Amino acid sequence: LALLNWTVGKVLSQACTSGTPFIPISPPELVHSQYVSACGFNPRGEHSQVYNLDSNSLCLIGTSEIPLAGLYANKLIPVAELPIRLVAFSNCFRAETGAGKQSKGLYRLHQFS
């Protein structure tokens, strides 16, 4: 955690001196499946590594880029506002594949940062 804090601080301080600052973001860990699909993941496939909640269309994120892409979904960004520099850190989740019959009814996934 100390190394993460140092790295983010370093990125933010360098960005301030270069003129285009990075915006630190703590992204949500749940996103709508439409954003997961738009980023190239298949949240409903049989062999998907994306873990989706059965009760609605929410999925656990596999990378921080998915919710960041959702921030700008369906928006036209003027060239004058580019580049947009974001820095994010989050927990990420991947569904465990090939768990077998012994794990029926269990939610098996990997969580990492």
PDB file of C-alpha atoms in Angstrom:
ATOM      1  CA  LEU A   1       0.000   0.000   0.000  1.00  0.00           C
ATOM      2  CA  ALA A   2       2.910   2.330   0.735  1.00  0.00           C
ATOM      3  CA  LEU A   3       4.339   1.694  -2.729  1.00  0.00           C
ATOM      4  CA  LEU A   4       0.950   2.452  -4.299  1.00  0.00           C
ATOM      5  CA  ASN A   5       0.678   5.743  -2.379  1.00  0.00           C
ATOM      6  CA  TRP A   6       4.203   6.714  -3.401  1.00  0.00           C
ATOM      7  CA  THR A   7       3.545   5.893  -7.072  1.00  0.00           C
ATOM      8  CA  VAL A   8       0.278   7.812  -7.264  1.00  0.00           C
ATOM      9  CA  GLY A   9       1.883  10.767  -5.500  1.00  0.00           C
ATOM     10  CA  LYS A  10       4.784  10.681  -7.944  1.00  0.00           C
ATOM     11  CA  VAL A  11       2.473  10.554 -10.981  1.00  0.00           C
ATOM     12  CA  LEU A  12       0.357  13.414  -9.660  1.00  0.00           C
ATOM     13  CA  SER A  13       3.372  15.610  -8.838  1.00  0.00           C
ATOM     14  CA  GLN A  14       4.995  15.040 -12.248  1.00  0.00           C
ATOM     15  CA  ALA A  15       1.708  15.773 -13.978  1.00  0.00           C
ATOM     16  CA  CYS A  16       1.392  19.080 -12.144  1.00  0.00           C
ATOM     17  CA  THR A  17       4.786  20.213 -13.438  1.00  0.00           C
ATOM     18  CA  SER A  18       4.070  19.058 -17.009  1.00  0.00           C
ATOM     19  CA  GLY A  19       0.924  21.163 -17.350  1.00  0.00           C
ATOM     20  CA  THR A  20      -1.662  18.411 -17.837  1.00  0.00           C
ATOM     21  CA  PRO A  21      -2.625  16.936 -14.469  1.00  0.00           C
ATOM     22  CA  PHE A  22      -3.788  13.398 -13.858  1.00  0.00           C
ATOM     23  CA  ILE A  23      -7.155  13.059 -12.151  1.00  0.00           C
ATOM     24  CA  PRO A  24      -7.105  10.451  -9.364  1.00  0.00           C
ATOM     25  CA  ILE A  25     -10.220   8.279  -9.307  1.00  0.00           C
ATOM     26  CA  SER A  26     -11.390   5.524  -7.006  1.00  0.00           C
ATOM     27  CA  PRO A  27     -13.642   3.579  -9.406  1.00  0.00           C
ATOM     28  CA  PRO A  28     -16.652   1.517  -8.329  1.00  0.00           C
ATOM     29  CA  GLU A  29     -16.271  -2.256  -8.170  1.00  0.00           C
ATOM     30  CA  LEU A  30     -19.698  -2.913  -9.716  1.00  0.00           C
ATOM     31  CA  VAL A  31     -20.650  -1.756 -13.207  1.00  0.00           C
ATOM     32  CA  HIS A  32     -23.516  -2.439 -15.577  1.00  0.00           C
ATOM     33  CA  SER A  33     -22.838  -5.287 -17.963  1.00  0.00           C
ATOM     34  CA  GLN A  34     -23.243  -2.982 -20.984  1.00  0.00           C
ATOM     35  CA  TYR A  35     -19.979  -1.230 -20.062  1.00  0.00           C
ATOM     36  CA  VAL A  36     -18.197  -4.539 -19.555  1.00  0.00           C
ATOM     37  CA  SER A  37     -19.321  -5.657 -23.020  1.00  0.00           C
ATOM     38  CA  ALA A  38     -18.363  -2.315 -24.567  1.00  0.00           C
ATOM     39  CA  CYS A  39     -14.809  -2.785 -23.225  1.00  0.00           C
ATOM     40  CA  GLY A  40     -14.501  -6.142 -24.994  1.00  0.00           C
ATOM     41  CA  PHE A  41     -15.415  -8.531 -22.192  1.00  0.00           C
ATOM     42  CA  ASN A  42     -18.264 -11.019 -22.513  1.00  0.00           C
ATOM     43  CA  PRO A  43     -20.069 -10.966 -19.138  1.00  0.00           C
ATOM     44  CA  ARG A  44     -22.695 -13.571 -20.059  1.00  0.00           C
ATOM     45  CA  GLY A  45     -20.636 -16.200 -21.836  1.00  0.00           C
ATOM     46  CA  GLU A  46     -20.234 -19.715 -20.489  1.00  0.00           C
ATOM     47  CA  HIS A  47     -16.442 -19.441 -20.170  1.00  0.00           C
ATOM     48  CA  SER A  48     -16.372 -15.786 -19.126  1.00  0.00           C
ATOM     49  CA  GLN A  49     -13.999 -14.609 -16.425  1.00  0.00           C
ATOM     50  CA  VAL A  50     -16.381 -11.771 -15.584  1.00  0.00           C
ATOM     51  CA  TYR A  51     -18.434 -12.404 -12.466  1.00  0.00           C
ATOM     52  CA  ASN A  52     -21.992 -11.119 -12.852  1.00  0.00           C
ATOM     53  CA  LEU A  53     -24.626 -10.841 -10.152  1.00  0.00           C
ATOM     54  CA  ASP A  54     -27.650 -13.016 -10.904  1.00  0.00           C
ATOM     55  CA  SER A  55     -30.259 -10.594  -9.568  1.00  0.00           C
ATOM     56  CA  ASN A  56     -29.540  -7.741 -12.016  1.00  0.00           C
ATOM     57  CA  SER A  57     -27.225  -6.581 -14.777  1.00  0.00           C
ATOM     58  CA  LEU A  58     -24.294  -5.656 -12.532  1.00  0.00           C
ATOM     59  CA  CYS A  59     -20.837  -7.212 -12.870  1.00  0.00           C
ATOM     60  CA  LEU A  60     -17.723  -7.112 -10.718  1.00  0.00           C
ATOM     61  CA  ILE A  61     -14.944  -5.270 -12.527  1.00  0.00           C
ATOM     62  CA  GLY A  62     -12.001  -7.130 -14.013  1.00  0.00           C
ATOM     63  CA  THR A  63      -9.878  -3.983 -14.443  1.00  0.00           C
ATOM     64  CA  SER A  64     -10.072  -0.328 -13.411  1.00  0.00           C
ATOM     65  CA  GLU A  65     -10.436   0.656 -17.057  1.00  0.00           C
ATOM     66  CA  ILE A  66     -14.013  -0.645 -17.271  1.00  0.00           C
ATOM     67  CA  PRO A  67     -15.621   1.922 -14.926  1.00  0.00           C
ATOM     68  CA  LEU A  68     -13.315   4.638 -16.296  1.00  0.00           C
ATOM     69  CA  ALA A  69     -14.587   3.909 -19.802  1.00  0.00           C
ATOM     70  CA  GLY A  70     -18.128   4.111 -18.426  1.00  0.00           C
ATOM     71  CA  LEU A  71     -17.443   7.686 -17.286  1.00  0.00           C
ATOM     72  CA  TYR A  72     -17.075   8.759 -20.888  1.00  0.00           C
ATOM     73  CA  ALA A  73     -19.536   6.358 -22.536  1.00  0.00           C
ATOM     74  CA  ASN A  74     -21.842   7.969 -25.088  1.00  0.00           C
ATOM     75  CA  LYS A  75     -20.026  11.303 -24.797  1.00  0.00           C
ATOM     76  CA  LEU A  76     -18.366  13.242 -27.557  1.00  0.00           C
ATOM     77  CA  ILE A  77     -15.182  14.791 -26.197  1.00  0.00           C
ATOM     78  CA  PRO A  78     -13.941  17.957 -27.908  1.00  0.00           C
ATOM     79  CA  VAL A  79     -10.365  17.805 -29.166  1.00  0.00           C
ATOM     80  CA  ALA A  80      -9.484  20.825 -27.021  1.00  0.00           C
ATOM     81  CA  GLU A  81     -10.209  18.754 -23.871  1.00  0.00           C
ATOM     82  CA  LEU A  82      -7.819  15.960 -24.873  1.00  0.00           C
ATOM     83  CA  PRO A  83      -5.813  14.245 -23.530  1.00  0.00           C
ATOM     84  CA  ILE A  84      -7.810  13.165 -20.505  1.00  0.00           C
ATOM     85  CA  ARG A  85      -5.380  11.758 -17.954  1.00  0.00           C
ATOM     86  CA  LEU A  86      -6.827   9.508 -15.285  1.00  0.00           C
ATOM     87  CA  VAL A  87      -5.098   7.425 -12.641  1.00  0.00           C
ATOM     88  CA  ALA A  88      -7.103   4.756 -10.818  1.00  0.00           C
ATOM     89  CA  PHE A  89      -6.627   1.965  -8.335  1.00  0.00           C
ATOM     90  CA  SER A  90      -9.233  -0.631  -7.447  1.00  0.00           C
ATOM     91  CA  ASN A  91      -9.881  -4.194  -6.486  1.00  0.00           C
ATOM     92  CA  CYS A  92     -10.402  -6.425  -9.497  1.00  0.00           C
ATOM     93  CA  PHE A  93     -12.283  -9.682  -9.763  1.00  0.00           C
ATOM     94  CA  ARG A  94     -12.166 -12.701 -12.073  1.00  0.00           C
ATOM     95  CA  ALA A  95     -14.508 -15.667 -11.968  1.00  0.00           C
ATOM     96  CA  GLU A  96     -12.795 -18.993 -11.431  1.00  0.00           C
ATOM     97  CA  THR A  97     -13.335 -21.306 -14.366  1.00  0.00           C
ATOM     98  CA  GLY A  98     -13.509 -25.073 -14.335  1.00  0.00           C
ATOM     99  CA  ALA A  99     -14.361 -25.461 -10.647  1.00  0.00           C
ATOM    100  CA  GLY A 100     -16.172 -28.772 -11.147  1.00  0.00           C
ATOM    101  CA  LYS A 101     -19.144 -30.409  -9.452  1.00  0.00           C
ATOM    102  CA  GLN A 102     -17.715 -30.070  -5.943  1.00  0.00           C
ATOM    103  CA  SER A 103     -18.254 -26.317  -5.960  1.00  0.00           C
ATOM    104  CA  LYS A 104     -21.879 -26.234  -7.117  1.00  0.00           C
ATOM    105  CA  GLY A 105     -23.638 -23.380  -5.349  1.00  0.00           C
ATOM    106  CA  LEU A 106     -20.399 -21.655  -4.346  1.00  0.00           C
ATOM    107  CA  TYR A 107     -19.250 -18.333  -5.742  1.00  0.00           C
ATOM    108  CA  ARG A 108     -15.635 -18.909  -6.702  1.00  0.00           C
ATOM    109  CA  LEU A 109     -13.645 -15.884  -7.810  1.00  0.00           C
ATOM    110  CA  HIS A 110     -10.215 -14.305  -7.573  1.00  0.00           C
ATOM    111  CA  GLN A 111      -9.809 -10.848  -6.061  1.00  0.00           C
ATOM    112  CA  PHE A 112      -6.658  -8.810  -6.604  1.00  0.00           C
ATOM    113  CA  SER A 113      -5.554  -5.193  -6.720  1.00  0.00           C
TER     114      SER A 113
END
